[in-house]
PDB file of C-alpha atoms in Angstrom:
ATOM      1  CA  MET A1463     133.867  67.540  67.054  1.00  0.00           C
ATOM      2  CA  ASP A1464     130.244  68.301  66.180  1.00  0.00           C
ATOM      3  CA  LYS A1465     128.904  71.036  68.518  1.00  0.00           C
ATOM      4  CA  LYS A1466     125.552  69.271  68.872  1.00  0.00           C
ATOM      5  CA  PHE A1467     127.285  66.039  69.830  1.00  0.00           C
ATOM      6  CA  LEU A1468     129.561  67.888  72.287  1.00  0.00           C
ATOM      7  CA  TYR A1469     126.522  69.524  73.893  1.00  0.00           C
ATOM      8  CA  TYR A1470     124.795  66.133  74.054  1.00  0.00           C
ATOM      9  CA  LEU A1471     127.896  64.541  75.587  1.00  0.00           C
ATOM     10  CA  ILE A1472     128.175  67.218  78.284  1.00  0.00           C
ATOM     11  CA  LYS A1473     124.471  66.841  79.052  1.00  0.00           C
ATOM     12  CA  ARG A1474     124.767  63.043  79.328  1.00  0.00           C
ATOM     13  CA  VAL A1475     127.804  63.287  81.628  1.00  0.00           C
ATOM     14  CA  LEU A1476     125.961  65.735  83.896  1.00  0.00           C
ATOM     15  CA  LEU A1477     122.917  63.449  83.923  1.00  0.00           C
ATOM     16  CA  ALA A1478     125.191  60.548  84.799  1.00  0.00           C
ATOM     17  CA  PHE A1479     126.538  62.445  87.821  1.00  0.00           C
ATOM     18  CA  LEU A1480     122.977  63.391  88.814  1.00  0.00           C
ATOM     19  CA  THR A1481     121.876  59.756  88.561  1.00  0.00           C
ATOM     20  CA  VAL A1482     124.737  58.583  90.757  1.00  0.00           C
ATOM     21  CA  PHE A1483     123.950  61.336  93.276  1.00  0.00           C
ATOM     22  CA  LEU A1484     120.300  60.231  93.432  1.00  0.00           C
ATOM     23  CA  VAL A1485     121.304  56.585  93.844  1.00  0.00           C
ATOM     24  CA  ILE A1486     123.608  57.470  96.735  1.00  0.00           C
ATOM     25  CA  THR A1487     120.883  59.574  98.379  1.00  0.00           C
ATOM     26  CA  ILE A1488     118.067  57.042  97.945  1.00  0.00           C
ATOM     27  CA  THR A1489     120.250  54.119  99.037  1.00  0.00           C
ATOM     28  CA  PHE A1490     121.425  55.965 102.149  1.00  0.00           C
ATOM     29  CA  PHE A1491     117.997  56.985 103.389  1.00  0.00           C
ATOM     30  CA  PHE A1492     116.363  53.659 102.510  1.00  0.00           C
ATOM     31  CA  MET A1493     118.982  51.742 104.458  1.00  0.00           C
ATOM     32  CA  HIS A1494     118.520  53.981 107.475  1.00  0.00           C
ATOM     33  CA  ALA A1495     114.737  53.654 107.227  1.00  0.00           C
ATOM     34  CA  ILE A1496     114.952  49.897 107.818  1.00  0.00           C
ATOM     35  CA  PRO A1497     114.041  49.049 111.433  1.00  0.00           C
ATOM     36  CA  GLY A1498     116.875  47.900 113.668  1.00  0.00           C
ATOM     37  CA  ASP A1499     120.603  48.270 113.226  1.00  0.00           C
ATOM     38  CA  PRO A1500     123.572  46.219 111.939  1.00  0.00           C
ATOM     39  CA  PHE A1501     124.412  45.036 115.441  1.00  0.00           C
ATOM     40  CA  MET A1502     121.184  43.154 116.077  1.00  0.00           C
ATOM     41  CA  SER A1503     121.750  39.479 116.791  1.00  0.00           C
ATOM     42  CA  GLU A1504     120.166  36.557 118.563  1.00  0.00           C
ATOM     43  CA  LYS A1505     122.352  37.314 121.577  1.00  0.00           C
ATOM     44  CA  GLU A1506     121.582  40.599 123.293  1.00  0.00           C
ATOM     45  CA  VAL A1507     124.418  43.111 122.955  1.00  0.00           C
ATOM     46  CA  PRO A1508     125.186  45.059 126.168  1.00  0.00           C
ATOM     47  CA  PRO A1509     124.103  48.739 125.895  1.00  0.00           C
ATOM     48  CA  GLN A1510     127.641  50.011 126.514  1.00  0.00           C
ATOM     49  CA  VAL A1511     129.053  47.844 123.715  1.00  0.00           C
ATOM     50  CA  LYS A1512     126.276  48.889 121.345  1.00  0.00           C
ATOM     51  CA  GLU A1513     126.863  52.580 122.073  1.00  0.00           C
ATOM     52  CA  ALA A1514     130.581  52.118 121.437  1.00  0.00           C
ATOM     53  CA  LEU A1515     129.898  50.414 118.102  1.00  0.00           C
ATOM     54  CA  LEU A1516     127.437  53.119 117.013  1.00  0.00           C
ATOM     55  CA  GLU A1517     130.010  55.779 117.903  1.00  0.00           C
ATOM     56  CA  LYS A1518     132.790  53.885 116.087  1.00  0.00           C
ATOM     57  CA  TYR A1519     130.856  53.839 112.820  1.00  0.00           C
ATOM     58  CA  GLY A1520     129.378  57.338 113.239  1.00  0.00           C
ATOM     59  CA  LEU A1521     125.808  56.054 113.600  1.00  0.00           C
ATOM     60  CA  ASP A1522     125.285  58.070 116.792  1.00  0.00           C
ATOM     61  CA  LYS A1523     125.368  61.358 114.883  1.00  0.00           C
ATOM     62  CA  PRO A1524     122.285  63.124 113.456  1.00  0.00           C
ATOM     63  CA  LEU A1525     121.069  61.584 110.179  1.00  0.00           C
ATOM     64  CA  TRP A1526     121.751  64.711 108.109  1.00  0.00           C
ATOM     65  CA  GLU A1527     125.346  64.820 109.372  1.00  0.00           C
ATOM     66  CA  GLN A1528     125.811  61.135 108.536  1.00  0.00           C
ATOM     67  CA  TYR A1529     124.446  61.800 105.047  1.00  0.00           C
ATOM     68  CA  ILE A1530     126.757  64.732 104.308  1.00  0.00           C
ATOM     69  CA  THR A1531     129.778  62.753 105.504  1.00  0.00           C
ATOM     70  CA  TYR A1532     128.802  59.637 103.543  1.00  0.00           C
ATOM     71  CA  LEU A1533     128.038  61.613 100.379  1.00  0.00           C
ATOM     72  CA  GLY A1534     131.435  63.304 100.421  1.00  0.00           C
ATOM     73  CA  ASN A1535     133.225  60.013 101.008  1.00  0.00           C
ATOM     74  CA  ALA A1536     131.168  58.100  98.402  1.00  0.00           C
ATOM     75  CA  LEU A1537     131.997  60.633  95.685  1.00  0.00           C
ATOM     76  CA  ARG A1538     135.648  59.725  96.357  1.00  0.00           C
ATOM     77  CA  PHE A1539     134.785  55.995  96.207  1.00  0.00           C
ATOM     78  CA  ASP A1540     135.345  55.688  99.933  1.00  0.00           C
ATOM     79  CA  PHE A1541     132.420  53.578 101.191  1.00  0.00           C
ATOM     80  CA  GLY A1542     133.805  53.150 104.655  1.00  0.00           C
ATOM     81  CA  VAL A1543     134.590  49.995 106.617  1.00  0.00           C
ATOM     82  CA  SER A1544     132.544  46.809 106.586  1.00  0.00           C
ATOM     83  CA  MET A1545     130.616  46.296 109.801  1.00  0.00           C
ATOM     84  CA  ARG A1546     130.834  42.513 109.613  1.00  0.00           C
ATOM     85  CA  MET A1547     134.101  41.625 107.830  1.00  0.00           C
ATOM     86  CA  ASP A1548     136.628  42.375 110.531  1.00  0.00           C
ATOM     87  CA  GLY A1549     136.957  46.045 109.663  1.00  0.00           C
ATOM     88  CA  ARG A1550     137.883  45.519 105.981  1.00  0.00           C
ATOM     89  CA  GLU A1551     137.472  48.449 103.618  1.00  0.00           C
ATOM     90  CA  VAL A1552     134.252  48.084 101.595  1.00  0.00           C
ATOM     91  CA  MET A1553     135.957  49.157  98.361  1.00  0.00           C
ATOM     92  CA  ASP A1554     138.644  46.491  98.806  1.00  0.00           C
ATOM     93  CA  VAL A1555     135.992  43.804  99.254  1.00  0.00           C
ATOM     94  CA  ILE A1556     134.059  45.081  96.214  1.00  0.00           C
ATOM     95  CA  LEU A1557     137.128  45.113  93.946  1.00  0.00           C
ATOM     96  CA  GLU A1558     138.182  41.674  95.143  1.00  0.00           C
ATOM     97  CA  GLY A1559     134.771  40.188  94.339  1.00  0.00           C
ATOM     98  CA  PHE A1560     134.302  42.200  91.175  1.00  0.00           C
ATOM     99  CA  ALA A1561     137.452  40.715  89.639  1.00  0.00           C
ATOM    100  CA  SER A1562     135.720  37.327  89.494  1.00  0.00           C
ATOM    101  CA  SER A1563     132.324  38.791  88.525  1.00  0.00           C
ATOM    102  CA  ALA A1564     133.852  40.839  85.706  1.00  0.00           C
ATOM    103  CA  THR A1565     135.668  37.796  84.328  1.00  0.00           C
ATOM    104  CA  ILE A1566     132.550  35.672  83.893  1.00  0.00           C
ATOM    105  CA  GLY A1567     130.501  38.757  82.987  1.00  0.00           C
ATOM    106  CA  PHE A1568     132.645  39.907  80.078  1.00  0.00           C
ATOM    107  CA  ILE A1569     133.083  36.356  78.782  1.00  0.00           C
ATOM    108  CA  ALA A1570     129.305  35.883  78.908  1.00  0.00           C
ATOM    109  CA  ALA A1571     128.811  39.228  77.109  1.00  0.00           C
ATOM    110  CA  GLY A1572     131.269  38.215  74.378  1.00  0.00           C
ATOM    111  CA  VAL A1573     129.537  34.856  73.924  1.00  0.00           C
ATOM    112  CA  ALA A1574     126.120  36.532  73.816  1.00  0.00           C
ATOM    113  CA  LEU A1575     127.177  39.096  71.196  1.00  0.00           C
ATOM    114  CA  LEU A1576     129.110  36.666  69.001  1.00  0.00           C
ATOM    115  CA  PHE A1577     126.531  33.883  68.819  1.00  0.00           C
ATOM    116  CA  GLY A1578     123.617  36.312  68.922  1.00  0.00           C
ATOM    117  CA  MET A1579     124.833  38.089  65.800  1.00  0.00           C
ATOM    118  CA  ILE A1580     125.678  34.804  64.045  1.00  0.00           C
ATOM    119  CA  PHE A1581     122.302  33.172  64.675  1.00  0.00           C
ATOM    120  CA  GLY A1582     120.454  36.453  64.067  1.00  0.00           C
ATOM    121  CA  SER A1583     122.123  36.796  60.661  1.00  0.00           C
ATOM    122  CA  ILE A1584     121.354  33.169  59.789  1.00  0.00           C
ATOM    123  CA  ALA A1585     117.700  33.698  60.723  1.00  0.00           C
ATOM    124  CA  ALA A1586     117.489  36.838  58.564  1.00  0.00           C
ATOM    125  CA  LEU A1587     119.110  35.153  55.556  1.00  0.00           C
ATOM    126  CA  HIS A1588     116.620  32.264  55.817  1.00  0.00           C
ATOM    127  CA  HIS A1589     113.621  34.475  56.539  1.00  0.00           C
ATOM    128  CA  ASN A1590     110.338  32.560  57.041  1.00  0.00           C
ATOM    129  CA  LYS A1591     112.053  29.208  56.508  1.00  0.00           C
ATOM    130  CA  PHE A1592     112.330  26.363  59.006  1.00  0.00           C
ATOM    131  CA  ILE A1593     115.706  27.424  60.433  1.00  0.00           C
ATOM    132  CA  ASP A1594     114.441  30.981  60.953  1.00  0.00           C
ATOM    133  CA  ARG A1595     111.356  29.761  62.830  1.00  0.00           C
ATOM    134  CA  LEU A1596     113.436  27.338  64.912  1.00  0.00           C
ATOM    135  CA  ILE A1597     115.920  30.044  65.948  1.00  0.00           C
ATOM    136  CA  MET A1598     113.106  32.446  66.818  1.00  0.00           C
ATOM    137  CA  VAL A1599     111.231  29.866  68.906  1.00  0.00           C
ATOM    138  CA  VAL A1600     114.357  28.976  70.895  1.00  0.00           C
ATOM    139  CA  SER A1601     115.384  32.626  71.372  1.00  0.00           C
ATOM    140  CA  THR A1602     111.878  33.571  72.512  1.00  0.00           C
ATOM    141  CA  ALA A1603     111.979  30.773  75.094  1.00  0.00           C
ATOM    142  CA  PHE A1604     115.289  32.029  76.521  1.00  0.00           C
ATOM    143  CA  VAL A1605     114.085  35.655  76.545  1.00  0.00           C
ATOM    144  CA  ALA A1606     111.119  34.548  78.652  1.00  0.00           C
ATOM    145  CA  MET A1607     113.307  32.819  81.270  1.00  0.00           C
ATOM    146  CA  PRO A1608     115.317  34.896  83.787  1.00  0.00           C
ATOM    147  CA  SER A1609     118.928  33.946  84.446  1.00  0.00           C
ATOM    148  CA  PHE A1610     118.299  32.467  87.903  1.00  0.00           C
ATOM    149  CA  ILE A1611     115.733  30.020  86.443  1.00  0.00           C
ATOM    150  CA  VAL A1612     118.157  29.059  83.661  1.00  0.00           C
ATOM    151  CA  GLY A1613     120.935  28.700  86.221  1.00  0.00           C
ATOM    152  CA  THR A1614     118.853  26.390  88.396  1.00  0.00           C
ATOM    153  CA  LEU A1615     117.916  24.232  85.401  1.00  0.00           C
ATOM    154  CA  LEU A1616     121.538  24.005  84.239  1.00  0.00           C
ATOM    155  CA  LEU A1617     122.600  23.092  87.766  1.00  0.00           C
ATOM    156  CA  TRP A1618     120.042  20.303  87.959  1.00  0.00           C
ATOM    157  CA  ILE A1619     120.699  18.890  84.466  1.00  0.00           C
ATOM    158  CA  PHE A1620     124.491  19.129  84.170  1.00  0.00           C
ATOM    159  CA  CYS A1621     125.560  18.901  87.804  1.00  0.00           C
ATOM    160  CA  VAL A1622     122.963  16.654  89.470  1.00  0.00           C
ATOM    161  CA  GLU A1623     121.700  14.392  86.683  1.00  0.00           C
ATOM    162  CA  LEU A1624     124.530  14.202  84.140  1.00  0.00           C
ATOM    163  CA  ARG A1625     127.400  15.145  86.498  1.00  0.00           C
ATOM    164  CA  VAL A1626     129.284  16.793  83.622  1.00  0.00           C
ATOM    165  CA  PHE A1627     130.281  19.985  85.447  1.00  0.00           C
ATOM    166  CA  PRO A1628     130.953  20.701  89.121  1.00  0.00           C
ATOM    167  CA  ALA A1629     128.280  22.591  91.041  1.00  0.00           C
ATOM    168  CA  ASN A1630     130.911  24.681  92.817  1.00  0.00           C
ATOM    169  CA  GLY A1631     132.252  27.640  90.842  1.00  0.00           C
ATOM    170  CA  ARG A1632     135.533  27.414  92.742  1.00  0.00           C
ATOM    171  CA  GLU A1633     136.401  24.052  91.138  1.00  0.00           C
ATOM    172  CA  ALA A1634     137.975  23.460  87.716  1.00  0.00           C
ATOM    173  CA  GLY A1635     135.346  23.930  85.015  1.00  0.00           C
ATOM    174  CA  GLY A1636     132.931  25.389  87.526  1.00  0.00           C
ATOM    175  CA  LEU A1637     132.587  28.705  85.664  1.00  0.00           C
ATOM    176  CA  VAL A1638     131.210  27.177  82.452  1.00  0.00           C
ATOM    177  CA  LEU A1639     127.603  26.922  83.607  1.00  0.00           C
ATOM    178  CA  PRO A1640     127.491  30.404  85.223  1.00  0.00           C
ATOM    179  CA  ILE A1641     128.770  31.903  81.968  1.00  0.00           C
ATOM    180  CA  VAL A1642     126.134  29.994  79.951  1.00  0.00           C
ATOM    181  CA  ALA A1643     123.382  31.004  82.393  1.00  0.00           C
ATOM    182  CA  LEU A1644     124.341  34.663  82.101  1.00  0.00           C
ATOM    183  CA  ALA A1645     124.797  34.587  78.300  1.00  0.00           C
ATOM    184  CA  LEU A1646     121.551  32.884  77.200  1.00  0.00           C
ATOM    185  CA  TYR A1647     119.122  35.758  77.786  1.00  0.00           C
ATOM    186  CA  PRO A1648     121.227  38.543  76.187  1.00  0.00           C
ATOM    187  CA  MET A1649     122.186  36.156  73.370  1.00  0.00           C
ATOM    188  CA  ALA A1650     118.508  35.475  72.647  1.00  0.00           C
ATOM    189  CA  TYR A1651     117.734  39.207  72.682  1.00  0.00           C
ATOM    190  CA  THR A1652     120.723  39.908  70.421  1.00  0.00           C
ATOM    191  CA  ILE A1653     119.451  37.254  67.976  1.00  0.00           C
ATOM    192  CA  ARG A1654     116.088  38.978  67.710  1.00  0.00           C
ATOM    193  CA  LEU A1655     117.678  42.422  67.441  1.00  0.00           C
ATOM    194  CA  THR A1656     120.184  41.336  64.782  1.00  0.00           C
ATOM    195  CA  ARG A1657     117.515  39.524  62.770  1.00  0.00           C
ATOM    196  CA  SER A1658     115.196  42.527  62.776  1.00  0.00           C
ATOM    197  CA  SER A1659     117.983  44.963  61.880  1.00  0.00           C
ATOM    198  CA  MET A1660     119.397  42.644  59.216  1.00  0.00           C
ATOM    199  CA  LEU A1661     116.003  42.195  57.547  1.00  0.00           C
ATOM    200  CA  ASP A1662     115.629  45.970  57.393  1.00  0.00           C
ATOM    201  CA  VAL A1663     119.102  46.406  55.866  1.00  0.00           C
ATOM    202  CA  LEU A1664     118.670  43.550  53.367  1.00  0.00           C
ATOM    203  CA  GLY A1665     115.597  45.316  52.023  1.00  0.00           C
ATOM    204  CA  GLN A1666     117.517  48.517  51.200  1.00  0.00           C
ATOM    205  CA  ASP A1667     118.153  49.596  47.602  1.00  0.00           C
ATOM    206  CA  TYR A1668     121.955  49.424  47.826  1.00  0.00           C
ATOM    207  CA  ILE A1669     121.782  45.765  48.885  1.00  0.00           C
ATOM    208  CA  ARG A1670     119.540  44.913  45.947  1.00  0.00           C
ATOM    209  CA  THR A1671     121.933  46.823  43.656  1.00  0.00           C
ATOM    210  CA  ALA A1672     124.933  44.891  44.987  1.00  0.00           C
ATOM    211  CA  ARG A1673     123.121  41.608  44.410  1.00  0.00           C
ATOM    212  CA  ALA A1674     122.113  42.663  40.909  1.00  0.00           C
ATOM    213  CA  LYS A1675     125.777  43.400  40.104  1.00  0.00           C
ATOM    214  CA  GLY A1676     126.655  39.837  41.028  1.00  0.00           C
ATOM    215  CA  VAL A1677     128.478  40.588  44.273  1.00  0.00           C
ATOM    216  CA  ALA A1678     129.138  37.384  46.237  1.00  0.00           C
ATOM    217  CA  PRO A1679     126.472  36.695  48.917  1.00  0.00           C
ATOM    218  CA  SER A1680     129.118  36.483  51.655  1.00  0.00           C
ATOM    219  CA  LYS A1681     130.493  39.892  50.645  1.00  0.00           C
ATOM    220  CA  VAL A1682     126.995  41.375  50.575  1.00  0.00           C
ATOM    221  CA  LEU A1683     126.379  40.004  54.065  1.00  0.00           C
ATOM    222  CA  PHE A1684     129.634  40.911  55.830  1.00  0.00           C
ATOM    223  CA  LYS A1685     130.777  44.030  53.971  1.00  0.00           C
ATOM    224  CA  HIS A1686     127.462  45.780  53.348  1.00  0.00           C
ATOM    225  CA  ALA A1687     124.592  44.370  55.407  1.00  0.00           C
ATOM    226  CA  LEU A1688     126.181  43.377  58.719  1.00  0.00           C
ATOM    227  CA  LYS A1689     128.199  46.592  58.943  1.00  0.00           C
ATOM    228  CA  ASN A1690     125.011  48.683  58.989  1.00  0.00           C
ATOM    229  CA  ALA A1691     122.883  46.164  60.884  1.00  0.00           C
ATOM    230  CA  VAL A1692     125.297  46.024  63.813  1.00  0.00           C
ATOM    231  CA  THR A1693     124.554  49.571  65.063  1.00  0.00           C
ATOM    232  CA  PRO A1694     121.481  48.674  67.174  1.00  0.00           C
ATOM    233  CA  VAL A1695     123.387  45.693  68.598  1.00  0.00           C
ATOM    234  CA  VAL A1696     126.291  47.903  69.715  1.00  0.00           C
ATOM    235  CA  THR A1697     123.781  50.286  71.288  1.00  0.00           C
ATOM    236  CA  TYR A1698     122.339  47.354  73.230  1.00  0.00           C
ATOM    237  CA  ALA A1699     125.818  46.069  74.195  1.00  0.00           C
ATOM    238  CA  GLY A1700     126.342  48.747  76.863  1.00  0.00           C
ATOM    239  CA  PRO A1701     123.158  48.077  78.854  1.00  0.00           C
ATOM    240  CA  MET A1702     123.621  44.343  78.205  1.00  0.00           C
ATOM    241  CA  ILE A1703     127.051  44.255  79.854  1.00  0.00           C
ATOM    242  CA  ALA A1704     125.689  46.229  82.800  1.00  0.00           C
ATOM    243  CA  PHE A1705     122.747  43.811  83.013  1.00  0.00           C
ATOM    244  CA  ILE A1706     125.079  40.796  82.994  1.00  0.00           C
ATOM    245  CA  LEU A1707     127.387  42.244  85.649  1.00  0.00           C
ATOM    246  CA  THR A1708     124.495  43.134  87.950  1.00  0.00           C
ATOM    247  CA  GLY A1709     122.442  40.039  87.122  1.00  0.00           C
ATOM    248  CA  SER A1710     125.402  37.819  87.927  1.00  0.00           C
ATOM    249  CA  LEU A1711     124.802  38.348  91.656  1.00  0.00           C
ATOM    250  CA  VAL A1712     122.090  35.675  91.885  1.00  0.00           C
ATOM    251  CA  VAL A1713     123.804  33.316  89.418  1.00  0.00           C
ATOM    252  CA  GLU A1714     127.023  33.533  91.429  1.00  0.00           C
ATOM    253  CA  ARG A1715     125.105  32.539  94.522  1.00  0.00           C
ATOM    254  CA  ILE A1716     123.560  29.527  92.737  1.00  0.00           C
ATOM    255  CA  PHE A1717     126.931  28.207  91.550  1.00  0.00           C
ATOM    256  CA  THR A1718     128.941  29.332  94.610  1.00  0.00           C
ATOM    257  CA  VAL A1719     131.162  31.608  92.559  1.00  0.00           C
ATOM    258  CA  PRO A1720     133.443  33.703  94.807  1.00  0.00           C
ATOM    259  CA  GLY A1721     132.383  36.983  93.246  1.00  0.00           C
ATOM    260  CA  LEU A1722     130.696  40.217  94.225  1.00  0.00           C
ATOM    261  CA  GLY A1723     127.300  38.507  94.404  1.00  0.00           C
ATOM    262  CA  ASP A1724     128.418  36.261  97.235  1.00  0.00           C
ATOM    263  CA  HIS A1725     129.568  39.270  99.297  1.00  0.00           C
ATOM    264  CA  PHE A1726     126.405  41.211  98.457  1.00  0.00           C
ATOM    265  CA  VAL A1727     123.947  38.482  99.503  1.00  0.00           C
ATOM    266  CA  THR A1728     125.946  37.803 102.655  1.00  0.00           C
ATOM    267  CA  SER A1729     125.958  41.501 103.544  1.00  0.00           C
ATOM    268  CA  ILE A1730     122.160  41.632 103.199  1.00  0.00           C
ATOM    269  CA  ASN A1731     121.746  38.666 105.559  1.00  0.00           C
ATOM    270  CA  ASP A1732     124.181  40.264 108.025  1.00  0.00           C
ATOM    271  CA  ARG A1733     122.639  43.752 107.704  1.00  0.00           C
ATOM    272  CA  ASP A1734     126.054  45.127 106.804  1.00  0.00           C
ATOM    273  CA  TYR A1735     124.896  48.671 105.938  1.00  0.00           C
ATOM    274  CA  THR A1736     128.177  49.968 104.510  1.00  0.00           C
ATOM    275  CA  MET A1737     128.696  46.886 102.330  1.00  0.00           C
ATOM    276  CA  ILE A1738     125.123  46.952 100.989  1.00  0.00           C
ATOM    277  CA  MET A1739     125.259  50.665 100.184  1.00  0.00           C
ATOM    278  CA  GLY A1740     128.745  50.481  98.665  1.00  0.00           C
ATOM    279  CA  THR A1741     127.855  47.531  96.410  1.00  0.00           C
ATOM    280  CA  THR A1742     124.591  49.131  95.274  1.00  0.00           C
ATOM    281  CA  ILE A1743     126.294  52.415  94.385  1.00  0.00           C
ATOM    282  CA  PHE A1744     129.184  50.617  92.661  1.00  0.00           C
ATOM    283  CA  LEU A1745     126.801  48.612  90.455  1.00  0.00           C
ATOM    284  CA  ALA A1746     124.747  51.734  89.704  1.00  0.00           C
ATOM    285  CA  ILE A1747     127.906  53.502  88.524  1.00  0.00           C
ATOM    286  CA  ILE A1748     128.672  50.578  86.193  1.00  0.00           C
ATOM    287  CA  ILE A1749     125.190  50.788  84.662  1.00  0.00           C
ATOM    288  CA  VAL A1750     125.430  54.560  84.185  1.00  0.00           C
ATOM    289  CA  VAL A1751     128.912  54.353  82.628  1.00  0.00           C
ATOM    290  CA  MET A1752     127.960  51.540  80.240  1.00  0.00           C
ATOM    291  CA  MET A1753     124.856  53.449  79.123  1.00  0.00           C
ATOM    292  CA  LEU A1754     126.993  56.532  78.493  1.00  0.00           C
ATOM    293  CA  ILE A1755     129.553  54.546  76.480  1.00  0.00           C
ATOM    294  CA  SER A1756     126.844  52.924  74.341  1.00  0.00           C
ATOM    295  CA  ASP A1757     125.361  56.332  73.532  1.00  0.00           C
ATOM    296  CA  ILE A1758     128.760  57.630  72.437  1.00  0.00           C
ATOM    297  CA  LEU A1759     129.456  54.547  70.307  1.00  0.00           C
ATOM    298  CA  TYR A1760     126.051  54.905  68.661  1.00  0.00           C
ATOM    299  CA  LYS A1761     127.023  58.333  67.385  1.00  0.00           C
ATOM    300  CA  LEU A1762     130.481  57.205  66.268  1.00  0.00           C
ATOM    301  CA  LEU A1763     129.072  54.231  64.347  1.00  0.00           C
ATOM    302  CA  ASP A1764     126.260  56.176  62.737  1.00  0.00           C
ATOM    303  CA  PRO A1765     127.215  59.809  61.977  1.00  0.00           C
ATOM    304  CA  ARG A1766     123.715  60.388  60.560  1.00  0.00           C
ATOM    305  CA  VAL A1767     122.286  60.516  64.088  1.00  0.00           C
ATOM    306  CA  ASP A1768     121.099  64.043  64.884  1.00  0.00           C
ATOM    307  CA  PHE A1769     121.287  64.999  68.562  1.00  0.00           C
ATOM    308  CA  SER A1770     119.478  68.297  68.183  1.00  0.00           C
TER     309      SER A1770
END
């Protein structure tokens, strides 16, 4: 293995751990800076009961002691017990919800990459023609619209007006619209990225040489051009998957998908400190890991990259 790449890899792993540490620290102190406590409700809780609850969850201890304990547990992926879900382990709730979120997230990522690269290549091959301009106008429109706006529009059009799909993600066919809502923005960005990269590659000397030798256009596209144009797309794939998995929280709420987003929004409304902190840290870890993987893949796909 290249020594420079090994040094870079070690540095990135250490930075990843530092990032997670900072997220844990900031999340912990921000949550404790919020006025009130998780046991506030419309009905007054007797002081004795409240003291017992604070002692049960360790909230009666000094803040620095709570932080040290929580930090040690969080580094072992032990986020404690939910304060609102009948004493369930936070990590169990997260993994249960994440199974559904990951399913629609990875499908949406696959759809975004596949169709993004296809339409981006078509746009590049028909540069400055009608189809190129049409694809760019549509992709720009979807880039400008966040997923929750797209989700609301899809809900209104296909569930309320046309009644093609169910509005509830728990019903048969109910995951189609959430997947589309999550895929449109990254697909539009992938189109623009693929088009730009493809145009750059198609202008290279070796592509012109291949065309001059009479190589079939399809072979020029798939064997020579797309292979080199795909590197920036793969680099974007890591952050894109992290974006989809974290951005799915609001979309899941719109379509009533029983995923991590539903638990997260509910925990915010209920002031479930342990659930909020655990979910935030878990999602931060996903982002950090996906960024690290994309950096490694970038080097593997393009050995010319110099990390010095």
